[in-house]
PDB file of C-alpha atoms in Angstrom:
ATOM      1  CA  UNK A 179      -0.060   0.045  -0.002  1.00 56.00           C
ATOM      2  CA  UNK A 180       1.099   2.881  -1.458  1.00 73.00           C
ATOM      3  CA  UNK A 181       2.255   6.233   1.635  1.00 74.00           C
ATOM      4  CA  UNK A 182       1.975  10.116   0.135  1.00 75.00           C
ATOM      5  CA  UNK A 183       5.418  11.999   0.634  1.00 74.00           C
ATOM      6  CA  UNK A 184       3.991  14.502   2.783  1.00 75.00           C
ATOM      7  CA  UNK A 185       1.493  12.859   5.091  1.00 76.00           C
ATOM      8  CA  UNK A 186       1.698   9.285   5.962  1.00 75.00           C
ATOM      9  CA  UNK A 187      -2.047   9.577   6.621  1.00 76.00           C
ATOM     10  CA  UNK A 188      -3.420   9.827   3.040  1.00 80.00           C
ATOM     11  CA  UNK A 189      -2.713   6.086   1.457  1.00 76.00           C
ATOM     12  CA  UNK A 190      -5.384   4.113  -0.890  1.00 80.00           C
ATOM     13  CA  UNK A 191      -7.548   1.399   0.165  1.00 82.00           C
ATOM     14  CA  UNK A 192      -8.695  -1.292  -2.644  1.00 81.00           C
ATOM     15  CA  UNK A 193     -11.768   0.880  -3.875  1.00 84.00           C
ATOM     16  CA  UNK A 194      -8.716   3.527  -4.686  1.00 84.00           C
ATOM     17  CA  UNK A 195      -6.361   1.335  -6.029  1.00 83.00           C
ATOM     18  CA  UNK A 196      -8.742  -0.683  -8.174  1.00 84.00           C
ATOM     19  CA  UNK A 197     -10.392   2.712  -9.578  1.00 87.00           C
ATOM     20  CA  UNK A 198      -6.662   3.920 -10.561  1.00 82.00           C
ATOM     21  CA  UNK A 199      -6.122   0.479 -12.003  1.00 84.00           C
ATOM     22  CA  UNK A 200      -9.414   0.490 -13.664  1.00 86.00           C
ATOM     23  CA  UNK A 201      -8.883   4.220 -15.516  1.00 85.00           C
ATOM     24  CA  UNK A 202      -5.584   2.964 -17.055  1.00 83.00           C
ATOM     25  CA  UNK A 203      -8.017   0.328 -18.539  1.00 80.00           C
ATOM     26  CA  UNK A 204     -11.773   1.874 -19.603  1.00 74.00           C
ATOM     27  CA  UNK A 205     -12.205  -0.927 -21.918  1.00 78.00           C
ATOM     28  CA  UNK A 206     -12.972  -3.690 -20.020  1.00 83.00           C
ATOM     29  CA  UNK A 207     -16.180  -4.373 -18.841  1.00 87.00           C
ATOM     30  CA  UNK A 208     -15.513  -4.956 -14.935  1.00 87.00           C
ATOM     31  CA  UNK A 209     -13.214  -1.030 -15.097  1.00 86.00           C
ATOM     32  CA  UNK A 210     -16.641   0.195 -16.387  1.00 85.00           C
ATOM     33  CA  UNK A 211     -18.856  -1.317 -13.578  1.00 87.00           C
ATOM     34  CA  UNK A 212     -16.222  -0.103 -10.945  1.00 86.00           C
ATOM     35  CA  UNK A 213     -16.053   3.260 -12.429  1.00 85.00           C
ATOM     36  CA  UNK A 214     -20.032   3.316 -12.447  1.00 87.00           C
ATOM     37  CA  UNK A 215     -20.971   2.087  -9.336  1.00 88.00           C
ATOM     38  CA  UNK A 216     -18.249   3.986  -7.750  1.00 87.00           C
ATOM     39  CA  UNK A 217     -19.516   7.302  -8.897  1.00 87.00           C
ATOM     40  CA  UNK A 218     -16.583   8.738 -10.698  1.00 88.00           C
ATOM     41  CA  UNK A 219     -15.780   9.984 -14.397  1.00 89.00           C
ATOM     42  CA  UNK A 220     -12.621   9.939 -15.296  1.00 89.00           C
ATOM     43  CA  UNK A 221     -11.516  10.846 -18.641  1.00 88.00           C
ATOM     44  CA  UNK A 222      -7.521  10.387 -18.416  1.00 90.00           C
ATOM     45  CA  UNK A 223      -5.572   7.836 -17.267  1.00 91.00           C
ATOM     46  CA  UNK A 224      -3.957   8.486 -13.416  1.00 90.00           C
ATOM     47  CA  UNK A 225      -0.524   8.768 -12.474  1.00 89.00           C
ATOM     48  CA  UNK A 226      -0.145   5.343 -10.266  1.00 86.00           C
ATOM     49  CA  UNK A 227       0.977   8.218  -7.567  1.00 88.00           C
ATOM     50  CA  UNK A 228      -2.167   9.593  -7.108  1.00 90.00           C
ATOM     51  CA  UNK A 229      -3.529   9.122  -4.084  1.00 90.00           C
ATOM     52  CA  UNK A 230      -7.852   8.809  -3.891  1.00 90.00           C
ATOM     53  CA  UNK A 231      -8.965   8.409   0.045  1.00 89.00           C
ATOM     54  CA  UNK A 232     -11.939   8.099  -0.887  1.00 88.00           C
ATOM     55  CA  UNK A 233     -12.787   7.715  -4.407  1.00 88.00           C
ATOM     56  CA  UNK A 234     -16.607   7.887  -4.661  1.00 90.00           C
ATOM     57  CA  UNK A 235     -17.826  10.697  -7.358  1.00 91.00           C
ATOM     58  CA  UNK A 236     -14.450  12.257  -8.659  1.00 93.00           C
ATOM     59  CA  UNK A 237     -15.093  13.654 -11.849  1.00 93.00           C
ATOM     60  CA  UNK A 238     -11.920  14.019 -14.234  1.00 92.00           C
ATOM     61  CA  UNK A 239     -12.126  15.169 -18.460  1.00 90.00           C
ATOM     62  CA  UNK A 240     -10.526  13.830 -20.336  1.00 88.00           C
ATOM     63  CA  UNK A 241      -8.198  16.899 -21.640  1.00 88.00           C
ATOM     64  CA  UNK A 242      -6.989  16.899 -18.075  1.00 93.00           C
ATOM     65  CA  UNK A 243      -3.448  16.803 -17.597  1.00 94.00           C
ATOM     66  CA  UNK A 244      -2.385  15.718 -13.660  1.00 94.00           C
ATOM     67  CA  UNK A 245       1.040  15.692 -11.567  1.00 93.00           C
ATOM     68  CA  UNK A 246       2.274  13.474  -9.873  1.00 92.00           C
ATOM     69  CA  UNK A 247       1.888  12.348  -6.006  1.00 91.00           C
ATOM     70  CA  UNK A 248      -1.681  14.260  -6.039  1.00 92.00           C
ATOM     71  CA  UNK A 249      -4.849  13.986  -3.578  1.00 92.00           C
ATOM     72  CA  UNK A 250      -7.855  14.350  -4.661  1.00 93.00           C
ATOM     73  CA  UNK A 251     -11.011  14.136  -2.287  1.00 92.00           C
ATOM     74  CA  UNK A 252     -14.226  12.683  -3.189  1.00 92.00           C
ATOM     75  CA  UNK A 253     -17.161  14.902  -5.100  1.00 94.00           C
ATOM     76  CA  UNK A 254     -14.054  16.241  -6.567  1.00 95.00           C
ATOM     77  CA  UNK A 255     -14.956  18.331 -10.701  1.00 95.00           C
ATOM     78  CA  UNK A 256     -11.220  18.813 -12.893  1.00 94.00           C
ATOM     79  CA  UNK A 257     -12.722  20.321 -15.763  1.00 91.00           C
ATOM     80  CA  UNK A 258     -13.762  22.996 -18.667  1.00 87.00           C
ATOM     81  CA  UNK A 259     -16.360  25.124 -18.441  1.00 83.00           C
ATOM     82  CA  UNK A 260     -17.056  25.286 -22.089  1.00 77.00           C
ATOM     83  CA  UNK A 261     -17.382  22.662 -24.478  1.00 73.00           C
ATOM     84  CA  UNK A 262     -14.394  23.087 -26.246  1.00 70.00           C
ATOM     85  CA  UNK A 263     -11.936  20.186 -25.074  1.00 71.00           C
ATOM     86  CA  UNK A 264      -8.957  22.487 -24.931  1.00 77.00           C
ATOM     87  CA  UNK A 265     -10.202  24.501 -22.425  1.00 88.00           C
ATOM     88  CA  UNK A 266      -9.509  21.556 -19.098  1.00 92.00           C
ATOM     89  CA  UNK A 267      -6.772  22.141 -16.184  1.00 94.00           C
ATOM     90  CA  UNK A 268      -3.271  21.070 -15.632  1.00 95.00           C
ATOM     91  CA  UNK A 269      -2.481  19.839 -11.830  1.00 95.00           C
ATOM     92  CA  UNK A 270       1.218  21.003 -11.139  1.00 94.00           C
ATOM     93  CA  UNK A 271       2.792  17.667  -8.668  1.00 93.00           C
ATOM     94  CA  UNK A 272       2.129  17.566  -4.360  1.00 91.00           C
ATOM     95  CA  UNK A 273      -0.832  19.010  -5.506  1.00 94.00           C
ATOM     96  CA  UNK A 274      -3.882  18.428  -2.449  1.00 93.00           C
ATOM     97  CA  UNK A 275      -7.720  18.900  -3.673  1.00 95.00           C
ATOM     98  CA  UNK A 276     -10.207  18.728  -0.874  1.00 93.00           C
ATOM     99  CA  UNK A 277     -13.749  17.431  -1.146  1.00 94.00           C
ATOM    100  CA  UNK A 278     -15.832  18.421  -2.928  1.00 95.00           C
ATOM    101  CA  UNK A 279     -13.424  20.940  -4.898  1.00 96.00           C
ATOM    102  CA  UNK A 280     -14.648  22.044  -8.495  1.00 96.00           C
ATOM    103  CA  UNK A 281     -11.017  23.040 -11.165  1.00 95.00           C
ATOM    104  CA  UNK A 282     -12.863  24.815 -14.264  1.00 94.00           C
ATOM    105  CA  UNK A 283     -11.547  25.887 -17.648  1.00 92.00           C
ATOM    106  CA  UNK A 284      -7.726  26.632 -18.902  1.00 93.00           C
ATOM    107  CA  UNK A 285      -6.262  26.946 -15.506  1.00 94.00           C
ATOM    108  CA  UNK A 286      -2.579  26.288 -14.144  1.00 95.00           C
ATOM    109  CA  UNK A 287      -2.539  24.725 -10.356  1.00 95.00           C
ATOM    110  CA  UNK A 288       1.100  25.093  -9.563  1.00 93.00           C
ATOM    111  CA  UNK A 289       2.965  22.809  -7.486  1.00 92.00           C
ATOM    112  CA  UNK A 290       2.499  21.994  -4.078  1.00 91.00           C
ATOM    113  CA  UNK A 291      -0.297  24.010  -3.751  1.00 93.00           C
ATOM    114  CA  UNK A 292      -3.235  23.003  -1.630  1.00 93.00           C
ATOM    115  CA  UNK A 293      -7.779  23.593  -3.014  1.00 95.00           C
ATOM    116  CA  UNK A 294      -9.147  23.809  -0.427  1.00 93.00           C
ATOM    117  CA  UNK A 295     -12.937  21.595   0.772  1.00 94.00           C
ATOM    118  CA  UNK A 296     -15.490  23.166  -1.780  1.00 95.00           C
ATOM    119  CA  UNK A 297     -13.470  26.054  -3.620  1.00 95.00           C
ATOM    120  CA  UNK A 298     -14.415  27.084  -6.684  1.00 95.00           C
ATOM    121  CA  UNK A 299     -11.183  27.458  -9.457  1.00 95.00           C
ATOM    122  CA  UNK A 300     -12.096  28.957 -12.235  1.00 93.00           C
ATOM    123  CA  UNK A 301      -8.190  31.148 -12.349  1.00 94.00           C
ATOM    124  CA  UNK A 302      -4.468  30.396 -11.861  1.00 94.00           C
ATOM    125  CA  UNK A 303      -2.735  29.234  -8.633  1.00 93.00           C
ATOM    126  CA  UNK A 304       0.902  29.952  -7.821  1.00 92.00           C
ATOM    127  CA  UNK A 305       2.801  27.097  -6.207  1.00 91.00           C
ATOM    128  CA  UNK A 306       2.474  26.425  -2.453  1.00 90.00           C
ATOM    129  CA  UNK A 307      -0.340  28.265  -2.954  1.00 91.00           C
ATOM    130  CA  UNK A 308      -3.812  28.391  -0.624  1.00 93.00           C
ATOM    131  CA  UNK A 309      -7.441  28.328  -1.951  1.00 94.00           C
ATOM    132  CA  UNK A 310     -10.750  28.745  -0.874  1.00 93.00           C
ATOM    133  CA  UNK A 311     -13.737  29.708  -1.615  1.00 91.00           C
ATOM    134  CA  UNK A 312     -14.378  31.562  -4.886  1.00 90.00           C
ATOM    135  CA  UNK A 313     -11.129  32.166  -6.494  1.00 87.00           C
ATOM    136  CA  UNK A 314     -10.095  33.318  -2.819  1.00 89.00           C
ATOM    137  CA  UNK A 315      -5.724  32.782  -2.457  1.00 87.00           C
ATOM    138  CA  UNK A 316      -5.045  33.331   1.352  1.00 88.00           C
ATOM    139  CA  UNK A 317      -1.619  35.827   1.214  1.00 81.00           C
ATOM    140  CA  UNK A 318       0.158  34.661   4.143  1.00 76.00           C
ATOM    141  CA  UNK A 319      -0.472  30.600   4.315  1.00 75.00           C
ATOM    142  CA  UNK A 320       2.274  28.929   2.247  1.00 77.00           C
ATOM    143  CA  UNK A 321       0.511  24.944   1.814  1.00 75.00           C
ATOM    144  CA  UNK A 322       1.480  22.741   4.324  1.00 74.00           C
ATOM    145  CA  UNK A 323       2.106  20.570   1.158  1.00 68.00           C
ATOM    146  CA  UNK A 324       4.077  22.339  -1.371  1.00 66.00           C
ATOM    147  CA  UNK A 325       7.741  20.813  -2.646  1.00 60.00           C
TER     148      UNK A 325
END
């Protein structure tokens, strides 16, 4: 069982490992069934170093670029704002995405950033920043996940 490099309490359980494997092999009927029953709609192969502590309701668009060692909470949405497939976010290495976070549009989330629970992000996020609410970057707060 893999353990997060910054927080040893974040691990992938059996369901998370199966969801990550299913995202890498979407043609299998078993992968489709697993993703359906877990409520996940994952359009890209997840890196093996992705952490899904609670892998329910995760939506990741097919043009999203993901870094290594990211933590994706439940009910997180990564996708575009328009029908254009080129408007997808890029997530850097070591990013923490809190439960219910929405990252929408063509933007970059810098390495080691923390996106708080239920935050809505539609603008670029600098590396090591903490974002809460609607695009509110906390200026005096440095992310504990910053590299």
